[in-house]
PDB file of C-alpha atoms in Angstrom:
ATOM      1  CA  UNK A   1     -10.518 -16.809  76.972  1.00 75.00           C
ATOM      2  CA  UNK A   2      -6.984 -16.775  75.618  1.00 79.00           C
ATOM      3  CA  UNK A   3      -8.359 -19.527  73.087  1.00 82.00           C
ATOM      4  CA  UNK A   4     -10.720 -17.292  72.169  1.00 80.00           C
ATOM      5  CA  UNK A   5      -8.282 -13.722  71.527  1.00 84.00           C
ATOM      6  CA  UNK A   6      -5.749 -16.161  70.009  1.00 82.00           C
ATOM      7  CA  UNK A   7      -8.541 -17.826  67.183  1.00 84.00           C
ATOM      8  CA  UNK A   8      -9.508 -14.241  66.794  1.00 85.00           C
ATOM      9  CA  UNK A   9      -5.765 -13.286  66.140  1.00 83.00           C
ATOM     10  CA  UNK A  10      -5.572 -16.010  63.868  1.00 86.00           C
ATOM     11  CA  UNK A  11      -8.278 -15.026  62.313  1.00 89.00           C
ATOM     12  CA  UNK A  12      -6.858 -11.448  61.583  1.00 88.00           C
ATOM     13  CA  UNK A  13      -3.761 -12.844  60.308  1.00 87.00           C
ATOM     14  CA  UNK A  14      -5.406 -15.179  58.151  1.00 88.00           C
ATOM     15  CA  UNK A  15      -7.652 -11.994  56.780  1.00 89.00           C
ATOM     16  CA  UNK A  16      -4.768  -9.770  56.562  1.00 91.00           C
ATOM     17  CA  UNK A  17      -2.410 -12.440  54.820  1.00 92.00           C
ATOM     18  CA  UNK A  18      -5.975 -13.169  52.280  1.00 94.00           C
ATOM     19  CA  UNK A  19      -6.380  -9.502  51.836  1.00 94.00           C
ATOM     20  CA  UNK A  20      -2.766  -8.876  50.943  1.00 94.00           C
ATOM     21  CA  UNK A  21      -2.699 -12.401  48.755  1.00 95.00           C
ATOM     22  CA  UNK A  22      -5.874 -10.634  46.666  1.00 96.00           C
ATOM     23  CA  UNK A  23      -4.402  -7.117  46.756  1.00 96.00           C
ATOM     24  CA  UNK A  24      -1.496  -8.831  44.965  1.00 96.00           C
ATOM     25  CA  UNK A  25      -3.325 -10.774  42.603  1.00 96.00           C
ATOM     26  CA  UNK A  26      -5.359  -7.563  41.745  1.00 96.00           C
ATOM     27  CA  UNK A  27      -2.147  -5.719  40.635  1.00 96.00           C
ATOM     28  CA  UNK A  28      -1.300  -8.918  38.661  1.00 97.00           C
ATOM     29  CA  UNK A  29      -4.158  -8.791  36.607  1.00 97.00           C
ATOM     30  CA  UNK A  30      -4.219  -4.961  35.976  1.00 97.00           C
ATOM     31  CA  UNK A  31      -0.640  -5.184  35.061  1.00 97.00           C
ATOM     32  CA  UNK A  32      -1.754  -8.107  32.542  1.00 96.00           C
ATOM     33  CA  UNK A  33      -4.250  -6.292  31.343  1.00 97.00           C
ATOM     34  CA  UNK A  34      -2.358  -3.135  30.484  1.00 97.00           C
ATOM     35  CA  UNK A  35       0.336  -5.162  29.176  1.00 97.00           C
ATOM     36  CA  UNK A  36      -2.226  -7.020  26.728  1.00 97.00           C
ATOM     37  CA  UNK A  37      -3.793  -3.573  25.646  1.00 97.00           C
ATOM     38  CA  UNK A  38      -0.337  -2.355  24.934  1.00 97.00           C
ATOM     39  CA  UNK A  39       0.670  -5.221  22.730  1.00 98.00           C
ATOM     40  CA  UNK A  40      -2.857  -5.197  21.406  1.00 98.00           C
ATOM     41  CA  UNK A  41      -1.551  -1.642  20.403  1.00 98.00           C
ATOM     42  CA  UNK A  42       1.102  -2.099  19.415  1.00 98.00           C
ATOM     43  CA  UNK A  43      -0.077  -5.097  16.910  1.00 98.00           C
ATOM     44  CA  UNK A  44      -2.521  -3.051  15.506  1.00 98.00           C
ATOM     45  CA  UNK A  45      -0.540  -0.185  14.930  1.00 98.00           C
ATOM     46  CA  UNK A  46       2.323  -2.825  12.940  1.00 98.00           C
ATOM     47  CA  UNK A  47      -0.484  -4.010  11.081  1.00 97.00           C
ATOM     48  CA  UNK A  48      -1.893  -0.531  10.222  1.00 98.00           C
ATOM     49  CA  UNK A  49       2.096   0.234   8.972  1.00 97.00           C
ATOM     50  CA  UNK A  50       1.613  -3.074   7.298  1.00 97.00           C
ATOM     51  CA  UNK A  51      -1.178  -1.857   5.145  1.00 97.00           C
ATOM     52  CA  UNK A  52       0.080   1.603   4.763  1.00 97.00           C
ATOM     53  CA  UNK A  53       3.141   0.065   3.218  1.00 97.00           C
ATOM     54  CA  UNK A  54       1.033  -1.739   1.320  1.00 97.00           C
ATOM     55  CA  UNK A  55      -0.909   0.946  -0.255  1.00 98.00           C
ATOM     56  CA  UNK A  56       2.043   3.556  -1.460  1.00 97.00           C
ATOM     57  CA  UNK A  57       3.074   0.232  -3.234  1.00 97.00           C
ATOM     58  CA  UNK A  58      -0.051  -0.133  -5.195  1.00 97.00           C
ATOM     59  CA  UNK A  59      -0.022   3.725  -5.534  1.00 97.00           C
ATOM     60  CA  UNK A  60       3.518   3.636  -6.780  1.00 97.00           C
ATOM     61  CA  UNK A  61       2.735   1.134  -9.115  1.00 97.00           C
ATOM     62  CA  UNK A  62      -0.018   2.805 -10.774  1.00 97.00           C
ATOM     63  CA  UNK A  63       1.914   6.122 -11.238  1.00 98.00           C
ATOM     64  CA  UNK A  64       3.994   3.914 -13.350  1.00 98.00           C
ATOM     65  CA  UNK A  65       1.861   2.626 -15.057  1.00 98.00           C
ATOM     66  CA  UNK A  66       0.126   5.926 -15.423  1.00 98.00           C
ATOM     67  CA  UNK A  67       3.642   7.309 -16.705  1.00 98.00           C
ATOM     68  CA  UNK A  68       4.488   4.356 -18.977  1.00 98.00           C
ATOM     69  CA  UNK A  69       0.731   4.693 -20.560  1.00 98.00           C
ATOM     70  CA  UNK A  70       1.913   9.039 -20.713  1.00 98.00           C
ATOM     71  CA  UNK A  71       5.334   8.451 -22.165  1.00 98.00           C
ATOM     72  CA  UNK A  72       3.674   5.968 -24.874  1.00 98.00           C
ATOM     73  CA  UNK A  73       1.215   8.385 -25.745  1.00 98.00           C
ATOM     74  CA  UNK A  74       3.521  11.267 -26.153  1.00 98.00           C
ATOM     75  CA  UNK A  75       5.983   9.206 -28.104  1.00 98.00           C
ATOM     76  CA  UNK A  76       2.999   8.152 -30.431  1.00 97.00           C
ATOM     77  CA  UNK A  77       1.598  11.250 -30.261  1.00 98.00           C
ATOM     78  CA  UNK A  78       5.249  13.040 -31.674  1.00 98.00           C
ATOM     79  CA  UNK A  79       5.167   9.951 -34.469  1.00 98.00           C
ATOM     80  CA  UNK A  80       2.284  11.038 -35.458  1.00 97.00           C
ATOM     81  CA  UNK A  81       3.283  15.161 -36.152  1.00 97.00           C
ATOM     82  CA  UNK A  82       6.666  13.644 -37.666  1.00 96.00           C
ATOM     83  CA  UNK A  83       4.539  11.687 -40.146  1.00 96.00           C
ATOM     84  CA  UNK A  84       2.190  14.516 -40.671  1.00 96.00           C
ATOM     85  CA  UNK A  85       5.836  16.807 -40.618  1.00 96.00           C
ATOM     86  CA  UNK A  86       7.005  14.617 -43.115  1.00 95.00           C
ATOM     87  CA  UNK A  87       4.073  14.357 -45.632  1.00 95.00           C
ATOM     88  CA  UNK A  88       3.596  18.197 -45.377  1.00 96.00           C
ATOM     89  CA  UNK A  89       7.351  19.182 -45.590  1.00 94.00           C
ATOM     90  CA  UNK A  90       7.436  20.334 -49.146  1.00 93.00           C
ATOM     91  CA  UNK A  91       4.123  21.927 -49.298  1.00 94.00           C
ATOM     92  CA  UNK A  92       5.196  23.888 -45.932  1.00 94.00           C
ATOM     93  CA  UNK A  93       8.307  24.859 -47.934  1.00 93.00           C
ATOM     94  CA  UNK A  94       6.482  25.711 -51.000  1.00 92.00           C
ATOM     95  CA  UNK A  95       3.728  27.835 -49.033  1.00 93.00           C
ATOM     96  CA  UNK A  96       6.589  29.803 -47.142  1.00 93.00           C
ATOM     97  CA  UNK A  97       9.010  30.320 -50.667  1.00 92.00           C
ATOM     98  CA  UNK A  98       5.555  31.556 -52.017  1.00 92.00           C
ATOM     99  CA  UNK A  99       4.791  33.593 -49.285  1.00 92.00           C
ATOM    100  CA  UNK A 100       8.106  35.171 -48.913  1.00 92.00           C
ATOM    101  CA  UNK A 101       8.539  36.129 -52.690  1.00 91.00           C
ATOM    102  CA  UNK A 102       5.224  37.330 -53.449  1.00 89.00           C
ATOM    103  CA  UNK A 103       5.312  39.283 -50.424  1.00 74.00           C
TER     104      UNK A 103
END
């Protein structure tokens, strides 16, 4: 009979020291997993900053290029009414002499 209580001790034990082994092995895993999800975060939120980065470069270059294409414009664009200011000069003078004396 004690054979029998001390197998069925044993047998306990052995549960209890299986049940604790899995109950550790359990909290391994979740901890694992959390720790993946977090890196898994936090990869995909370096990436994201990554891209971001990535984009107000492209952005910023084609506002200079946007500005560079502006500034040439204007700078034909005031060529263009200092060739037309040029040609038209002494007409311009002539109209506003004429204009002054005759009243």
């Amino acid at each position: 009979m004690e054979n029998v209580i001390a197998s069925i001790l044993e047998i306990e034990n052995n549960a209890k020291s299986r049940l604790a082994e899995a109950e550790k092995k359990r909290n391994r895993i979740i901890a694992d997993a959390k720790a993946e999800q977090e890196n898994m975060v936090a990869a995909k939120i370096r990436e994201a900053e990554k891209r971001l980065g990535e984009i107000d470069s492209e952005e910023k270059k084609r506002a200079e290029e946007r500005m560079a294409e502006i500034e040439k414009s204007k700078d034909d664009e005031i060529r263009r009414l200092d060739s037309v200011f040029e040609k038209q000069r002494g007409k311009w003078e002539d109209e506003i002499f004429n204009a002054i004396i005759n009243g």
